[in-house]
Amino acid sequence: MSLLSAIMQHGERVGLSHYRVDNQIWQGVLQHADKTVSLIASWADEDYATMLLLEDELPFLLSVPVEKRRYYAPSMRFLAAQWGERMARDLWGVEPLFALDDRSALDNGSWTLTWPMAREPIPVQGKVHDEREEGYELKAACLAVPGLLDLTYNVSKGLITKLDVHIASGHRGILSQVKGLSPQEALPLISRVSAGGFVAHPLAFVRAVEQAQAKVPLPQERDIRFILLEVERISLHLFDIGLVARCVKADLLATHCDHAREVLAQLCSQYGVSRRLTDTVRFWDEGSKVSEIVPFAQAVTETMQPLLPRLTGLNRLFSSRMEGIAILSPEHVWGYAIGGVTGRASGRYIDMRSMDVGMRLDALRASGRHEGCALARNGQRLLEIRDSLYLIQRIIASLGIEDEAQTIPMTGEGLGVAEGARGDIWYWVKLLHGKIENLQVRDPTQPVLCVLEGIMRGHQPDDIPLALASLGISPAGVVL
Amino acid sequence: MTVRSGPSTLLLALMDAYRWRPASVKNRAGSIIRLYPIETGSCEGCAMEISALNGSTIPLEGSGFQIVKAPEEADWLLVTGAVTRSRIGALAEAWNAMPQRKSLVAIGACAQNGGPFKADYATLGGVEGLIQVYRSIPGCPPSPHEIFQALLALAEG
Ligand code: SF4
């Protein structure tokens, strides 16, 4: 019997795919869940601890009451739960028992409140000890990737032996700022969670809200969202390939990526959308912001297609500089449910677009790789740009085609996912009287942070910028 | 899709890159202005635009600007982000490390006044009110070209 079927029998159903269980079942899951079950995210507030699990590509939520601010840590079984547990402890003051890592993730002593999301936050007295261990330190400004990521590492004989990731300084308090807002009021803020998903983040949020409200977008609006997501994917893949190219001094490849990305940005503004597609995602009843979607989509495919062979040729030309660098093993991508290009270049071919109602599945042709190195990830990005262009063509050829009508019950809570350029982005939202009572976000960088030490061990410190760029690491969506 | 790699790819790619190279603004008066970007907590959108500003589509270096790796070497501090309480120390440190006759340029709505992120337990809400801002470049995010044009205008006084 699958885990989900067992839980359906023994748990209380509180959402479309959300079950609440008691402590005994929760612990049973942590002890007995097999390899067919992976953890996408975990979070906890003062009332419930929750795991977002995937079994045979079917997502479901499992919650347990938090008692006396404590719960059994999902990281006892699922290693990817560690960041969620650490963040919940900092924000709500809830303790994961037997957790893999009990250090602060967000609160580094600079906040004015302790447990700021708790019902009764505590005004700060004194400073939290900064738990960084001794070692070399690489500050955000020294790294190739934009964003606030600091690393500390130890070196022996010139090679990294230990590495730790610090993201706390980028925490903006987004979860507390959206609490109590209506979804419409929250959307502008959600649209700026991460530039690694100006479309994908708000799309996952809007989908979660629509599920909570039992709404389904019209097929035409659904298709416009698909197209915007693919245009964003192309733009971000170009950014990431260009960043990798700069790290390996392949300036010619970087120049071609810069050029292609700028051409794409100009096309966006020419057709009335913002250069980076900011604020283009709207709710089901608000109508689309993109009035000329077909000419826009045609212009994108006609302009980008001729540039692709040159990019692919240049990537091949510089391949020896990327080959074998920052290898991520299949065991790690499966164990930590790492998705996106990073997962697919290491043998975990899971693409959440295949779950989207109305998706033209035949357009998703890239089959993935297994080498798991910087070269494999760049190659995968180029194949996915090819697929995105094909997918856009397929969509405009049948824009607004009806799919099987779904009726979903109104539950007041919803789970939304969007396959962004750097992986699957998940939002869980709970509404109360039309306002956001609870919101949780899972960005694809989160599981990658868990495996960074394993990837970098045995590499020279000089390889760090290339590894980060190649893995598409962007902390903004994790740190919130 | 035909994919060629080898000497012909290289040659054609070089010819394209040469054809696309942006024209420098040669006649800008004054010496080179050295820029140090600092991120203070944001969606990373403006930081990505600064990365593009330093790429090959904008003639930054040819027009008398240079991005540097340390604040000690910088004339202008380019701030992106809403200034989290955790980053205010790093911002002050960078500012204090800069040589005299320095300036601060706030890039994007966040750096200006917090943009979409309001001041809270973790965030101060932009540099306005915290430090003497030389100029702000609006936008969310501003494009690399807008940033470049604004930098040129600031350099011309
Ligand atoms: S101004 Fe806008 S784009 Fe720039 S960092 Fe802030 S939210 Fe992001």
XYZ file of C-alpha atoms and ligand atoms in Angstrom:
645
model
C 0.000 0.000 0.000
C 1.327 3.456 -0.841
C 2.028 5.950 1.903
C -0.656 8.256 0.567
C -3.325 5.531 0.620
C -2.389 4.646 4.195
C -2.619 8.267 5.232
C -5.947 8.695 3.459
C -7.261 5.890 5.644
C -5.849 7.062 8.938
C -5.545 10.838 8.634
C -8.104 13.615 8.640
C -8.485 15.335 5.279
C -8.231 19.104 5.749
C -7.503 20.260 2.207
C -7.621 19.004 -1.356
C -4.462 16.958 -0.817
C -3.734 17.799 2.797
C -4.041 15.331 5.660
C -3.668 15.835 9.365
C -2.322 12.967 11.482
C -1.446 12.388 15.111
C 2.036 12.169 16.498
C 2.168 8.394 16.295
C 1.423 8.285 12.566
C 3.778 11.212 11.952
C 6.612 9.314 13.616
C 5.640 6.177 11.724
C 5.987 8.062 8.439
C 9.408 9.346 9.494
C 10.513 5.811 10.327
C 9.035 3.869 7.463
C 8.698 6.107 4.405
C 10.603 4.414 1.606
C 12.503 5.800 -1.342
C 9.398 6.339 -3.442
C 8.569 9.253 -1.144
C 10.557 12.462 -1.271
C 10.219 15.629 0.725
C 9.784 18.850 -1.211
C 9.542 21.149 1.792
C 8.772 21.301 5.459
C 7.560 24.125 7.633
C 6.056 24.641 11.061
C 4.229 27.336 12.975
C 2.876 27.323 16.529
C -0.075 25.126 15.558
C 1.121 22.585 13.011
C 4.247 21.122 11.473
C 3.822 20.189 7.838
C 5.668 18.155 5.240
C 5.074 18.622 1.519
C 5.753 15.164 0.122
C 5.910 13.707 -3.325
C 5.007 10.088 -3.926
C 5.192 8.834 -7.502
C 5.056 12.461 -8.637
C 1.861 13.049 -6.644
C 2.194 15.878 -4.104
C 0.403 15.884 -0.770
C 0.667 17.655 2.567
C 0.930 15.971 5.911
C 0.521 17.918 9.154
C 0.847 17.131 12.830
C -0.114 19.346 15.779
C 2.774 21.159 17.419
C 2.613 20.514 21.147
C 4.377 22.728 23.662
C 6.222 24.319 20.730
C 7.732 20.969 19.746
C 7.380 18.414 16.979
C 9.405 15.495 15.674
C 11.810 16.778 13.052
C 11.175 15.605 9.485
C 14.953 15.794 8.992
C 15.246 12.555 11.001
C 14.176 10.859 7.763
C 14.251 13.564 5.071
C 17.538 15.465 5.018
C 16.069 18.221 2.842
C 13.894 19.341 5.756
C 16.758 21.030 7.597
C 16.394 24.563 6.205
C 12.632 24.587 6.754
C 13.106 23.484 10.359
C 15.782 26.062 11.049
C 13.696 28.863 9.560
C 10.546 27.823 11.463
C 12.500 27.896 14.704
C 13.721 31.423 14.018
C 10.345 32.750 12.879
C 7.864 30.926 15.145
C 10.030 29.628 17.967
C 9.059 25.988 17.450
C 11.595 23.282 18.219
C 12.165 20.305 15.894
C 13.094 17.352 18.099
C 16.121 15.311 16.949
C 16.740 17.751 14.103
C 19.739 17.300 11.856
C 20.849 20.890 12.332
C 19.639 23.156 15.124
C 21.489 26.361 14.287
C 19.715 29.592 13.374
C 19.178 30.090 9.671
C 17.697 33.586 9.566
C 18.027 35.275 12.928
C 21.642 36.384 13.224
C 20.984 38.841 16.017
C 20.048 41.875 13.963
C 16.243 41.695 14.336
C 14.170 43.809 16.688
C 11.985 40.798 17.573
C 12.651 37.197 18.497
C 10.188 34.733 16.909
C 8.610 37.555 14.881
C 5.858 35.332 13.424
C 4.800 33.909 16.793
C 1.515 35.038 18.354
C 3.581 36.797 20.997
C 6.931 37.837 19.573
C 9.569 38.817 22.079
C 11.292 42.208 21.857
C 15.004 41.607 21.502
C 17.222 41.747 24.553
C 20.890 41.356 23.766
C 22.365 39.617 20.763
C 22.116 36.119 19.377
C 25.473 34.411 19.115
C 26.584 34.209 15.485
C 27.042 30.495 15.035
C 29.524 30.623 12.178
C 32.378 28.263 12.568
C 36.007 29.214 12.071
C 37.348 29.044 8.547
C 37.849 31.090 5.433
C 34.988 33.364 4.564
C 33.660 34.299 1.144
C 31.273 37.241 1.296
C 28.436 37.780 -1.151
C 30.356 40.489 -3.035
C 33.144 38.034 -3.900
C 30.838 35.479 -5.476
C 29.705 35.349 -9.073
C 25.995 35.114 -8.309
C 23.848 38.109 -7.377
C 22.256 37.937 -3.952
C 23.321 37.624 -0.352
C 25.060 34.328 0.166
C 28.088 34.059 2.423
C 30.186 30.919 2.651
C 32.666 29.738 5.237
C 34.962 26.866 4.417
C 37.996 24.961 5.584
C 40.807 23.899 3.317
C 43.331 21.122 3.566
C 46.126 20.795 0.994
C 44.404 23.433 -1.111
C 41.095 21.565 -1.275
C 37.810 22.280 0.480
C 37.077 19.889 3.334
C 34.099 21.624 4.943
C 31.723 24.331 3.773
C 28.850 26.167 5.400
C 26.210 28.416 3.858
C 24.831 31.617 5.438
C 21.865 33.458 3.972
C 20.439 35.297 6.989
C 21.361 38.811 5.925
C 18.908 38.782 3.003
C 15.817 38.118 5.154
C 13.224 40.833 4.495
C 10.272 39.525 6.514
C 8.057 38.730 3.511
C 5.943 36.086 5.276
C 5.002 38.475 8.045
C 4.344 41.302 5.569
C 1.804 39.315 3.541
C -0.059 37.935 6.546
C -3.484 39.541 6.826
C -3.431 40.938 3.275
C -5.896 39.879 0.610
C -4.282 37.824 -2.172
C -4.655 40.830 -4.499
C -2.865 43.077 -2.014
C -0.107 40.499 -1.543
C 0.524 39.870 -5.245
C 2.844 42.877 -5.871
C 5.065 41.762 -3.002
C 5.015 38.104 -4.056
C 5.959 39.300 -7.540
C 9.228 40.564 -6.019
C 10.148 37.553 -3.921
C 12.876 36.589 -6.370
C 14.163 37.797 -9.717
C 14.805 34.106 -10.321
C 11.045 33.876 -10.869
C 9.336 37.189 -11.637
C 6.756 35.026 -13.409
C 7.184 31.658 -11.690
C 6.846 32.843 -8.075
C 3.612 34.825 -8.525
C 2.275 32.093 -10.803
C 2.721 29.423 -8.111
C 1.078 31.799 -5.608
C -1.851 32.624 -7.899
C -2.379 28.925 -8.577
C -2.435 28.207 -4.835
C -4.972 30.993 -4.224
C -7.115 29.823 -7.133
C -7.150 26.300 -5.717
C -8.153 27.673 -2.307
C -10.982 29.628 -3.915
C -12.004 26.803 -6.277
C -11.334 28.937 -9.344
C -9.844 27.870 -12.644
C -8.437 30.344 -15.181
C -9.928 30.443 -18.651
C -7.942 28.328 -21.141
C -6.701 31.449 -22.945
C -5.380 32.966 -19.690
C -3.848 29.612 -18.732
C -1.993 29.544 -22.067
C -0.778 33.128 -21.737
C 0.717 32.181 -18.375
C 2.434 29.169 -19.983
C 3.992 31.418 -22.623
C 5.207 33.985 -20.094
C 6.760 31.223 -18.026
C 8.663 29.923 -21.063
C 9.894 33.386 -22.052
C 11.166 33.843 -18.506
C 12.813 30.424 -18.651
C 14.716 31.395 -21.805
C 15.845 34.687 -20.275
C 17.060 33.117 -17.016
C 18.781 30.218 -18.739
C 20.654 32.770 -20.866
C 21.595 34.660 -17.716
C 22.879 31.505 -16.021
C 24.774 30.225 -19.072
C 26.350 33.675 -19.437
C 27.363 33.738 -15.773
C 28.940 30.288 -16.075
C 30.707 31.394 -19.262
C 32.215 34.408 -17.468
C 33.449 32.182 -14.636
C 35.355 29.985 -17.104
C 36.559 32.996 -19.092
C 34.497 32.005 -22.131
C 33.784 35.655 -22.855
C 32.562 35.022 -26.363
C 29.831 32.694 -25.119
C 28.970 35.231 -22.409
C 28.720 37.983 -25.028
C 26.324 35.926 -27.123
C 24.183 35.183 -24.054
C 24.126 38.873 -23.101
C 23.089 39.786 -26.614
C 20.339 37.165 -26.821
C 18.957 38.132 -23.403
C 18.931 41.808 -24.269
C 17.151 41.104 -27.574
C 14.526 39.153 -25.631
C 14.094 41.967 -23.079
C 13.637 44.484 -25.873
C 11.029 42.275 -27.530
C 9.117 42.138 -24.252
C 8.976 45.900 -23.932
C 8.183 46.300 -27.629
C 5.053 44.185 -27.101
C 3.912 46.053 -24.029
C 5.212 43.833 -21.248
C 8.038 44.778 -18.925
C 11.576 43.780 -19.912
C 11.842 41.075 -17.266
C 8.118 40.222 -17.305
C 7.520 41.768 -13.887
C 3.866 42.118 -12.835
C 2.510 40.129 -15.768
C 0.848 37.401 -13.692
C -2.677 38.178 -12.527
C -5.604 36.399 -10.936
C -8.141 34.402 -12.916
C -10.717 37.223 -12.948
C -8.419 40.154 -13.677
C -7.794 39.609 -17.376
C -4.397 39.371 -18.970
C -1.917 42.204 -19.100
C -0.574 40.934 -22.401
C -2.840 42.095 -25.171
C -0.835 40.918 -28.186
C 0.234 37.491 -27.027
C 0.318 35.777 -30.427
C 2.501 38.350 -32.249
C 4.666 38.575 -29.127
C 5.122 34.819 -28.934
C 5.819 34.610 -32.663
C 8.403 37.364 -32.428
C 10.106 35.541 -29.539
C 10.384 32.249 -31.400
C 11.398 33.828 -34.714
C 14.075 35.950 -33.082
C 15.507 33.454 -30.615
C 15.534 30.312 -32.762
C 18.348 31.457 -35.115
C 20.531 32.372 -32.118
C 20.403 28.929 -30.559
C 22.794 26.966 -32.838
C 25.519 29.550 -32.269
C 25.064 29.363 -28.485
C 25.161 25.571 -28.609
C 28.288 25.599 -30.770
C 30.071 28.008 -28.446
C 29.070 25.993 -25.392
C 30.627 22.958 -27.038
C 33.760 24.918 -27.886
C 34.356 25.788 -24.245
C 33.112 22.479 -22.872
C 36.440 21.304 -21.460
C 36.429 24.212 -19.007
C 33.124 23.088 -17.463
C 33.352 19.332 -17.678
C 33.590 17.493 -14.374
C 33.187 20.648 -12.258
C 30.746 20.714 -9.334
C 29.273 17.256 -9.881
C 25.959 16.578 -8.227
C 25.251 12.865 -7.896
C 21.939 11.176 -8.768
C 21.702 9.989 -5.133
C 21.751 13.578 -3.958
C 19.216 14.916 -6.442
C 16.787 12.110 -5.595
C 17.458 12.236 -1.878
C 16.902 15.982 -1.676
C 14.237 16.244 -4.422
C 16.365 18.682 -6.378
C 14.543 19.718 -9.503
C 14.937 22.034 -12.447
C 17.937 21.949 -14.727
C 20.131 20.955 -11.783
C 18.082 17.843 -11.041
C 17.531 16.936 -14.674
C 21.253 17.181 -15.465
C 21.881 14.648 -12.688
C 19.350 12.035 -13.708
C 16.175 13.164 -11.887
C 13.904 13.915 -14.761
C 10.926 15.407 -13.003
C 9.308 18.432 -14.557
C 6.271 19.895 -12.810
C 4.996 21.294 -16.100
C 3.805 17.779 -16.818
C 1.217 18.275 -14.024
C -0.192 21.472 -15.544
C -3.687 21.124 -16.935
C -3.595 22.002 -20.640
C 0.174 21.537 -21.023
C 1.326 20.443 -24.502
C 3.359 17.559 -23.178
C 4.806 16.520 -26.517
C 6.827 19.741 -26.588
C 8.864 18.764 -23.527
C 11.410 16.678 -25.345
C 14.716 17.113 -23.500
C 15.265 13.847 -21.726
C 17.827 14.894 -19.140
C 21.381 13.835 -18.440
C 23.261 12.022 -15.756
C 26.776 13.527 -15.675
C 25.656 16.190 -13.182
C 28.516 18.641 -13.844
C 28.610 22.285 -14.940
C 28.796 21.256 -18.591
C 25.790 18.947 -18.276
C 23.753 21.737 -16.675
C 24.637 24.213 -19.429
C 23.807 21.606 -22.069
C 20.479 20.934 -20.364
C 19.707 24.662 -20.289
C 20.290 24.935 -24.024
C 18.054 21.922 -24.725
C 15.356 23.411 -22.541
C 15.540 26.739 -24.394
C 14.953 24.739 -27.584
C 11.960 23.031 -25.962
C 10.583 26.323 -24.653
C 10.587 27.781 -28.154
C 8.861 24.689 -29.488
C 6.353 24.746 -26.644
C 5.508 28.404 -27.324
C 4.863 27.538 -30.976
C 2.648 24.617 -29.976
C 0.653 26.800 -27.613
C -0.008 29.605 -30.080
C -1.058 27.043 -32.665
C -3.908 26.017 -30.357
C -4.265 28.995 -28.057
C -7.074 28.638 -25.560
C -7.809 25.005 -26.370
C -10.219 23.525 -23.844
C -9.033 20.758 -21.564
C -11.068 18.461 -19.395
C -13.085 20.718 -17.134
C -12.150 20.215 -13.516
C -14.303 21.022 -10.577
C -12.536 21.455 -7.310
C -14.122 22.007 -3.930
C -13.549 25.266 -2.076
C -11.363 24.461 0.924
C -9.861 27.824 1.828
C -6.379 26.463 1.324
C -4.423 25.729 -1.798
C -1.166 24.358 -3.093
C 0.329 25.828 -6.252
C 3.402 24.873 -8.206
C 5.199 26.399 -11.162
C 8.216 24.906 -12.890
C 10.510 27.923 -12.966
C 13.788 28.158 -14.828
C 15.729 27.025 -11.785
C 13.274 24.402 -10.618
C 9.885 23.810 -9.059
C 8.466 26.627 -6.936
C 5.687 25.748 -4.483
C 3.288 27.965 -2.557
C 0.862 26.839 0.106
C -1.703 29.390 1.165
C -4.458 29.347 3.765
C -7.134 31.999 3.565
C -9.442 33.181 6.309
C -12.292 35.580 5.410
C -10.508 36.376 2.140
C -7.209 37.292 3.810
C -3.959 35.364 3.983
C -3.806 33.549 7.284
C -0.751 31.475 6.451
C 1.635 31.286 3.520
C 4.626 29.045 2.911
C 7.064 29.113 0.028
C 9.509 26.569 -1.304
C 12.105 27.865 -3.718
C 14.283 25.412 -5.697
C 17.518 26.832 -4.288
C 16.582 25.517 -0.831
C 17.502 21.830 -1.353
C 20.597 22.831 -3.323
C 21.917 24.666 -0.249
C 21.763 21.337 1.631
C 24.095 19.612 -0.826
C 26.523 22.420 -1.547
C 29.093 21.175 0.932
C 29.029 17.705 -0.617
C 29.452 19.149 -4.106
C 32.364 21.402 -3.174
C 34.307 18.977 -1.001
C 37.573 18.167 -2.802
C 37.364 21.224 -5.068
C 39.644 24.241 -4.917
C 38.090 27.386 -3.427
C 38.542 29.065 -6.834
C 35.856 26.729 -8.220
C 33.180 28.101 -5.866
C 31.909 30.945 -8.100
C 31.594 28.603 -11.085
C 29.763 26.013 -9.007
C 27.269 28.537 -7.650
C 26.603 30.047 -11.067
C 26.225 26.650 -12.653
C 23.812 25.438 -9.979
C 21.686 28.560 -10.530
C 21.802 29.466 -6.855
C 19.693 32.442 -5.900
C 19.044 32.860 -2.159
C 16.293 35.529 -2.358
C 13.471 33.010 -2.758
C 14.667 30.929 0.188
C 15.484 33.620 2.698
C 12.304 35.632 2.045
C 18.861 22.682 -35.552
C 22.323 22.649 -37.102
C 25.041 22.963 -34.535
C 28.521 23.773 -35.694
C 31.496 24.016 -33.482
C 35.091 24.574 -34.376
C 36.964 27.325 -36.212
C 33.972 28.494 -38.277
C 31.782 28.844 -35.174
C 34.500 30.803 -33.492
C 35.051 33.092 -36.440
C 31.364 33.783 -37.036
C 30.757 34.290 -33.329
C 33.639 36.738 -33.145
C 32.306 38.637 -36.154
C 28.884 38.895 -34.518
C 30.354 40.030 -31.217
C 32.351 42.678 -33.080
C 29.239 43.825 -34.940
C 27.196 44.125 -31.727
C 29.801 45.920 -29.639
C 28.150 49.003 -28.160
C 29.553 52.418 -29.022
C 31.409 54.062 -26.139
C 30.586 57.524 -24.908
C 34.113 58.757 -25.552
C 33.826 62.395 -24.785
C 32.755 62.106 -21.181
C 34.792 64.628 -19.247
C 36.850 63.670 -16.185
C 38.754 60.629 -15.011
C 37.543 57.058 -14.631
C 34.783 56.637 -12.053
C 35.130 53.419 -10.104
C 31.897 51.747 -9.031
C 31.387 49.300 -6.179
C 28.007 47.536 -6.146
C 26.642 46.386 -2.804
C 23.513 44.307 -2.270
C 21.569 44.961 0.918
C 18.617 42.543 0.774
C 16.193 42.306 -2.148
C 14.733 40.149 -4.872
C 18.139 40.329 -6.608
C 16.534 41.934 -9.667
C 18.586 45.110 -9.497
C 21.757 43.145 -8.737
C 21.106 41.111 -11.891
C 20.728 44.339 -13.881
C 24.084 45.524 -12.530
C 25.522 42.253 -13.709
C 24.071 43.042 -17.162
C 25.407 46.607 -16.914
C 28.865 45.091 -16.552
C 28.221 42.743 -19.487
C 28.824 43.216 -23.169
C 25.705 45.140 -24.204
C 26.627 48.332 -22.340
C 29.864 50.243 -23.067
C 30.541 50.799 -19.379
C 34.322 50.626 -19.350
C 34.702 52.378 -22.700
C 32.725 55.270 -21.279
C 34.880 55.967 -18.276
C 33.421 53.667 -15.615
C 34.878 50.619 -13.988
C 33.320 48.119 -11.594
C 35.786 47.361 -8.809
C 35.981 44.512 -6.293
C 36.649 46.470 -3.093
C 35.116 49.617 -1.620
C 38.616 50.964 -0.881
C 39.081 51.352 -4.643
C 35.684 52.908 -5.362
C 34.423 56.419 -6.041
C 30.731 55.612 -6.129
C 28.804 53.059 -4.100
C 25.939 51.491 -6.069
C 23.387 50.249 -3.548
C 20.711 47.694 -4.438
C 18.170 46.340 -1.968
C 15.932 47.466 0.843
C 18.705 47.472 3.505
C 18.058 44.712 5.970
C 19.080 45.345 9.564
C 21.653 42.638 9.052
C 23.256 44.488 6.125
C 23.408 47.991 7.537
C 26.785 47.197 9.125
C 28.243 46.012 5.815
C 26.844 49.089 4.072
C 28.388 51.420 6.646
C 31.673 49.506 6.488
C 31.837 49.813 2.703
C 30.985 53.510 2.868
C 33.626 54.193 5.511
C 36.252 52.275 3.571
C 35.812 54.406 0.454
C 38.272 57.218 -0.197
C 37.188 60.854 0.153
C 34.954 62.535 -2.471
C 32.772 59.451 -2.531
C 29.131 59.235 -3.556
C 26.258 56.881 -3.024
C 23.814 55.976 -5.776
C 20.637 54.103 -4.863
C 19.680 51.750 -7.694
C 15.998 50.817 -7.886
C 12.959 51.370 -5.712
C 14.184 49.105 -2.888
C 17.414 50.973 -2.347
C 15.584 54.268 -2.577
C 12.816 53.705 -0.052
C 12.339 49.969 0.433
C 10.200 49.573 -2.710
C 7.776 46.730 -2.095
C 9.448 45.810 1.220
C 8.338 47.930 4.104
C 10.399 48.583 7.217
C 9.884 45.816 9.791
C 11.743 43.716 12.355
C 14.273 42.723 9.687
C 14.326 45.560 7.169
C 15.049 49.281 7.407
C 13.408 50.202 4.090
C 15.999 51.773 1.780
C 18.863 54.210 2.185
C 16.834 57.417 2.193
C 16.957 58.749 5.698
C 19.898 56.542 6.652
C 22.723 58.079 4.721
C 23.353 61.009 2.358
C 22.188 59.730 -1.032
C 23.832 61.360 -4.005
C 21.229 60.235 -6.502
C 18.589 57.596 -6.972
C 17.833 55.684 -10.125
C 14.154 54.695 -10.051
C 12.697 51.477 -11.427
C 11.830 48.007 -10.282
C 14.190 47.035 -11.737
C 15.679 49.833 -13.851
C 17.141 48.483 -17.097
C 20.937 48.357 -17.543
C 20.579 51.068 -20.180
C 18.643 53.306 -17.781
C 21.269 52.757 -15.104
C 24.015 53.554 -17.602
C 22.309 56.728 -18.821
C 21.745 57.859 -15.245
C 25.387 57.216 -14.361
C 26.481 59.249 -17.393
C 24.183 62.103 -16.396
C 25.495 62.019 -12.826
C 29.078 62.018 -14.055
C 28.378 65.100 -16.140
C 27.000 66.750 -13.018
S 13.776 47.590 -6.858
Fe 12.436 45.955 -7.565
S 13.733 44.731 -8.919
Fe 15.106 46.024 -7.719
S 15.697 44.725 -6.029
Fe 13.896 45.934 -5.379
S 12.125 44.631 -5.787
Fe 13.864 43.783 -6.913
